[in-house]
PDB file of C-alpha atoms in Angstrom:
ATOM      1  CA  MET A   1     183.976  43.513 -66.529  1.00  0.00           C
ATOM      2  CA  THR A   2     181.262  45.625 -68.150  1.00  0.00           C
ATOM      3  CA  ASP A   3     181.527  46.916 -71.705  1.00  0.00           C
ATOM      4  CA  GLU A   4     182.126  50.406 -70.291  1.00  0.00           C
ATOM      5  CA  GLN A   5     185.027  49.170 -68.155  1.00  0.00           C
ATOM      6  CA  ALA A   6     186.462  47.157 -71.047  1.00  0.00           C
ATOM      7  CA  GLY A   7     186.773  50.270 -73.192  1.00  0.00           C
ATOM      8  CA  ILE A   8     186.609  50.479 -76.934  1.00  0.00           C
ATOM      9  CA  GLU A   9     189.003  50.361 -79.865  1.00  0.00           C
ATOM     10  CA  VAL A  10     189.652  53.845 -81.243  1.00  0.00           C
ATOM     11  CA  LEU A  11     191.466  54.617 -84.483  1.00  0.00           C
ATOM     12  CA  LEU A  12     192.968  58.101 -84.660  1.00  0.00           C
ATOM     13  CA  VAL A  13     193.771  59.191 -88.214  1.00  0.00           C
ATOM     14  CA  GLU A  14     196.044  62.197 -87.706  1.00  0.00           C
ATOM     15  CA  ASP A  15     199.246  63.375 -89.381  1.00  0.00           C
ATOM     16  CA  ASP A  16     200.192  66.106 -86.891  1.00  0.00           C
ATOM     17  CA  PRO A  17     202.497  64.601 -84.230  1.00  0.00           C
ATOM     18  CA  GLY A  18     201.500  67.336 -81.763  1.00  0.00           C
ATOM     19  CA  ASP A  19     197.803  66.479 -82.100  1.00  0.00           C
ATOM     20  CA  VAL A  20     198.590  62.772 -81.753  1.00  0.00           C
ATOM     21  CA  LEU A  21     200.536  63.508 -78.568  1.00  0.00           C
ATOM     22  CA  MET A  22     197.735  65.677 -77.151  1.00  0.00           C
ATOM     23  CA  THR A  23     195.166  62.979 -77.917  1.00  0.00           C
ATOM     24  CA  ARG A  24     197.315  60.321 -76.221  1.00  0.00           C
ATOM     25  CA  GLU A  25     197.776  62.617 -73.219  1.00  0.00           C
ATOM     26  CA  ALA A  26     194.031  63.269 -73.095  1.00  0.00           C
ATOM     27  CA  PHE A  27     193.396  59.524 -73.025  1.00  0.00           C
ATOM     28  CA  ASP A  28     196.087  59.011 -70.359  1.00  0.00           C
ATOM     29  CA  GLU A  29     195.056  61.979 -68.205  1.00  0.00           C
ATOM     30  CA  HIS A  30     191.394  60.991 -68.352  1.00  0.00           C
ATOM     31  CA  LYS A  31     192.320  57.411 -67.426  1.00  0.00           C
ATOM     32  CA  VAL A  32     190.563  56.327 -70.594  1.00  0.00           C
ATOM     33  CA  VAL A  33     190.711  52.556 -70.891  1.00  0.00           C
ATOM     34  CA  ASN A  34     190.110  52.690 -74.616  1.00  0.00           C
ATOM     35  CA  ARG A  35     192.803  51.322 -76.843  1.00  0.00           C
ATOM     36  CA  LEU A  36     194.130  53.965 -79.233  1.00  0.00           C
ATOM     37  CA  SER A  37     195.677  53.048 -82.575  1.00  0.00           C
ATOM     38  CA  VAL A  38     197.152  55.799 -84.729  1.00  0.00           C
ATOM     39  CA  VAL A  39     197.823  56.090 -88.455  1.00  0.00           C
ATOM     40  CA  ALA A  40     199.204  59.212 -90.119  1.00  0.00           C
ATOM     41  CA  ASP A  41     197.547  59.268 -93.541  1.00  0.00           C
ATOM     42  CA  GLY A  42     194.434  58.220 -95.402  1.00  0.00           C
ATOM     43  CA  VAL A  43     195.984  55.310 -97.289  1.00  0.00           C
ATOM     44  CA  SER A  44     197.259  53.813 -94.025  1.00  0.00           C
ATOM     45  CA  ALA A  45     193.823  54.366 -92.478  1.00  0.00           C
ATOM     46  CA  MET A  46     192.135  52.311 -95.189  1.00  0.00           C
ATOM     47  CA  GLU A  47     194.807  49.589 -94.928  1.00  0.00           C
ATOM     48  CA  PHE A  48     194.276  49.496 -91.150  1.00  0.00           C
ATOM     49  CA  LEU A  49     190.498  49.324 -91.504  1.00  0.00           C
ATOM     50  CA  ARG A  50     190.725  46.611 -94.168  1.00  0.00           C
ATOM     51  CA  GLN A  51     193.456  44.803 -92.201  1.00  0.00           C
ATOM     52  CA  GLU A  52     195.826  44.832 -95.172  1.00  0.00           C
ATOM     53  CA  GLY A  53     199.617  44.783 -95.428  1.00  0.00           C
ATOM     54  CA  GLU A  54     201.393  45.794 -92.225  1.00  0.00           C
ATOM     55  CA  HIS A  55     197.973  46.209 -90.612  1.00  0.00           C
ATOM     56  CA  ALA A  56     196.924  42.575 -91.079  1.00  0.00           C
ATOM     57  CA  GLY A  57     195.420  41.530 -87.762  1.00  0.00           C
ATOM     58  CA  ALA A  58     194.667  45.117 -86.711  1.00  0.00           C
ATOM     59  CA  PRO A  59     191.659  45.445 -84.415  1.00  0.00           C
ATOM     60  CA  THR A  60     188.412  46.651 -85.930  1.00  0.00           C
ATOM     61  CA  PRO A  61     187.803  50.034 -84.338  1.00  0.00           C
ATOM     62  CA  ASP A  62     184.587  50.888 -82.537  1.00  0.00           C
ATOM     63  CA  LEU A  63     185.185  54.581 -83.270  1.00  0.00           C
ATOM     64  CA  ILE A  64     187.261  56.557 -85.779  1.00  0.00           C
ATOM     65  CA  LEU A  65     188.620  60.030 -84.997  1.00  0.00           C
ATOM     66  CA  LEU A  66     189.412  61.482 -88.414  1.00  0.00           C
ATOM     67  CA  ASP A  67     191.340  64.583 -89.410  1.00  0.00           C
ATOM     68  CA  LEU A  68     190.335  66.034 -92.780  1.00  0.00           C
ATOM     69  CA  ASN A  69     193.697  67.350 -93.946  1.00  0.00           C
ATOM     70  CA  LEU A  70     195.792  64.238 -94.475  1.00  0.00           C
ATOM     71  CA  PRO A  71     198.545  63.264 -96.905  1.00  0.00           C
ATOM     72  CA  ARG A  72     198.145  60.607 -99.623  1.00  0.00           C
ATOM     73  CA  MET A  73     194.340  60.418 -99.240  1.00  0.00           C
ATOM     74  CA  ASP A  74     192.494  63.174 -97.440  1.00  0.00           C
ATOM     75  CA  GLY A  75     189.959  62.674 -94.666  1.00  0.00           C
ATOM     76  CA  ARG A  76     187.003  63.373 -96.938  1.00  0.00           C
ATOM     77  CA  GLU A  77     188.094  60.524 -99.211  1.00  0.00           C
ATOM     78  CA  VAL A  78     188.602  58.244 -96.202  1.00  0.00           C
ATOM     79  CA  LEU A  79     185.147  59.115 -94.865  1.00  0.00           C
ATOM     80  CA  ALA A  80     183.546  58.421 -98.258  1.00  0.00           C
ATOM     81  CA  ALA A  81     185.402  55.090 -98.565  1.00  0.00           C
ATOM     82  CA  VAL A  82     184.472  53.985 -95.032  1.00  0.00           C
ATOM     83  CA  LYS A  83     180.790  54.813 -95.456  1.00  0.00           C
ATOM     84  CA  ALA A  84     180.688  53.101 -98.893  1.00  0.00           C
ATOM     85  CA  ASP A  85     182.205  49.864 -97.531  1.00  0.00           C
ATOM     86  CA  GLU A  86     179.619  47.364 -96.253  1.00  0.00           C
ATOM     87  CA  ARG A  87     182.071  45.993 -93.671  1.00  0.00           C
ATOM     88  CA  LEU A  88     183.034  49.420 -92.302  1.00  0.00           C
ATOM     89  CA  LYS A  89     180.074  51.773 -92.713  1.00  0.00           C
ATOM     90  CA  HIS A  90     178.654  50.954 -89.262  1.00  0.00           C
ATOM     91  CA  ILE A  91     181.748  52.383 -87.514  1.00  0.00           C
ATOM     92  CA  PRO A  92     181.021  55.867 -86.141  1.00  0.00           C
ATOM     93  CA  VAL A  93     183.334  58.531 -87.536  1.00  0.00           C
ATOM     94  CA  VAL A  94     184.004  61.749 -85.652  1.00  0.00           C
ATOM     95  CA  VAL A  95     185.684  64.348 -87.823  1.00  0.00           C
ATOM     96  CA  LEU A  96     188.208  66.052 -85.537  1.00  0.00           C
ATOM     97  CA  THR A  97     189.817  68.853 -87.499  1.00  0.00           C
ATOM     98  CA  THR A  98     191.057  72.421 -87.379  1.00  0.00           C
ATOM     99  CA  SER A  99     188.777  73.438 -90.244  1.00  0.00           C
ATOM    100  CA  GLU A 100     185.855  75.641 -89.324  1.00  0.00           C
ATOM    101  CA  ALA A 101     184.786  76.006 -92.969  1.00  0.00           C
ATOM    102  CA  GLU A 102     181.053  75.539 -93.413  1.00  0.00           C
ATOM    103  CA  GLU A 103     181.686  73.624 -96.650  1.00  0.00           C
ATOM    104  CA  ASP A 104     183.764  71.063 -94.715  1.00  0.00           C
ATOM    105  CA  VAL A 105     181.024  70.697 -92.105  1.00  0.00           C
ATOM    106  CA  LEU A 106     178.329  70.211 -94.770  1.00  0.00           C
ATOM    107  CA  ARG A 107     180.422  67.840 -96.869  1.00  0.00           C
ATOM    108  CA  SER A 108     181.375  65.738 -93.835  1.00  0.00           C
ATOM    109  CA  TYR A 109     177.756  65.298 -92.824  1.00  0.00           C
ATOM    110  CA  SER A 110     176.710  64.597 -96.409  1.00  0.00           C
ATOM    111  CA  LEU A 111     179.330  61.819 -96.381  1.00  0.00           C
ATOM    112  CA  HIS A 112     177.649  60.478 -93.212  1.00  0.00           C
ATOM    113  CA  ALA A 113     180.080  61.616 -90.529  1.00  0.00           C
ATOM    114  CA  ASN A 114     178.554  60.964 -87.113  1.00  0.00           C
ATOM    115  CA  ALA A 115     179.916  64.210 -85.662  1.00  0.00           C
ATOM    116  CA  TYR A 116     182.068  67.169 -86.664  1.00  0.00           C
ATOM    117  CA  VAL A 117     184.319  68.672 -83.984  1.00  0.00           C
ATOM    118  CA  THR A 118     186.682  71.583 -84.478  1.00  0.00           C
ATOM    119  CA  LYS A 119     189.962  71.009 -82.631  1.00  0.00           C
ATOM    120  CA  PRO A 120     190.645  73.626 -79.999  1.00  0.00           C
ATOM    121  CA  VAL A 121     194.184  75.015 -80.098  1.00  0.00           C
ATOM    122  CA  ASP A 122     194.327  75.348 -76.306  1.00  0.00           C
ATOM    123  CA  PHE A 123     195.660  72.159 -74.680  1.00  0.00           C
ATOM    124  CA  GLU A 124     193.215  72.144 -71.738  1.00  0.00           C
ATOM    125  CA  ARG A 125     190.245  72.697 -74.044  1.00  0.00           C
ATOM    126  CA  PHE A 126     191.548  69.975 -76.389  1.00  0.00           C
ATOM    127  CA  ILE A 127     191.684  67.590 -73.401  1.00  0.00           C
ATOM    128  CA  GLN A 128     188.084  68.481 -72.512  1.00  0.00           C
ATOM    129  CA  VAL A 129     186.898  67.865 -76.080  1.00  0.00           C
ATOM    130  CA  VAL A 130     188.562  64.439 -76.246  1.00  0.00           C
ATOM    131  CA  ARG A 131     187.043  63.563 -72.849  1.00  0.00           C
ATOM    132  CA  GLN A 132     183.588  64.610 -74.052  1.00  0.00           C
ATOM    133  CA  ILE A 133     183.909  62.517 -77.203  1.00  0.00           C
ATOM    134  CA  ASP A 134     185.057  59.587 -75.081  1.00  0.00           C
ATOM    135  CA  ASP A 135     182.276  60.038 -72.515  1.00  0.00           C
ATOM    136  CA  PHE A 136     179.646  60.249 -75.216  1.00  0.00           C
ATOM    137  CA  PHE A 137     180.770  57.208 -77.204  1.00  0.00           C
ATOM    138  CA  VAL A 138     181.605  55.043 -74.190  1.00  0.00           C
ATOM    139  CA  THR A 139     178.919  55.899 -71.642  1.00  0.00           C
ATOM    140  CA  VAL A 140     176.002  57.358 -73.637  1.00  0.00           C
ATOM    141  CA  VAL A 141     175.960  55.762 -77.083  1.00  0.00           C
ATOM    142  CA  ARG A 142     175.433  52.083 -77.741  1.00  0.00           C
ATOM    143  CA  LEU A 143     177.974  51.055 -80.361  1.00  0.00           C
ATOM    144  CA  PRO A 144     177.440  48.100 -82.698  1.00  0.00           C
ATOM    145  CA  ARG A 145     179.436  44.982 -81.915  1.00  0.00           C
ATOM    146  CA  HIS A 146     181.450  43.380 -84.680  1.00  0.00           C
TER     147      HIS A 146
END
């Protein structure tokens, strides 16, 4: 089985159940073989990434899809913490958010986000965006191995 066929580990950090459902459906509909883990807030994201508490033994993701507006610790704080951590900073982070604010775009890139994608509200367009992210990170980009 090639790396492409094996898929990758994806961590979705998203507190909106509707967006989680649409992302899962996009993965299912696209026959994405990636494994999707989901956490609903920034604190849980950092615990997952550091394999702490209930997330001990969690897989190290190859890609993080990160919402900015999260409870307990927002996405900007998560992004800063990930990129400041020697063990995590190599993991590509795609900010996937509803915010179209230029300040959020600039801040995300200054915190070393690998991409900034505004979530479409239309389901079909959302599916296309998730497919494009998947295609890019699975078939185009060479991800680091851990």
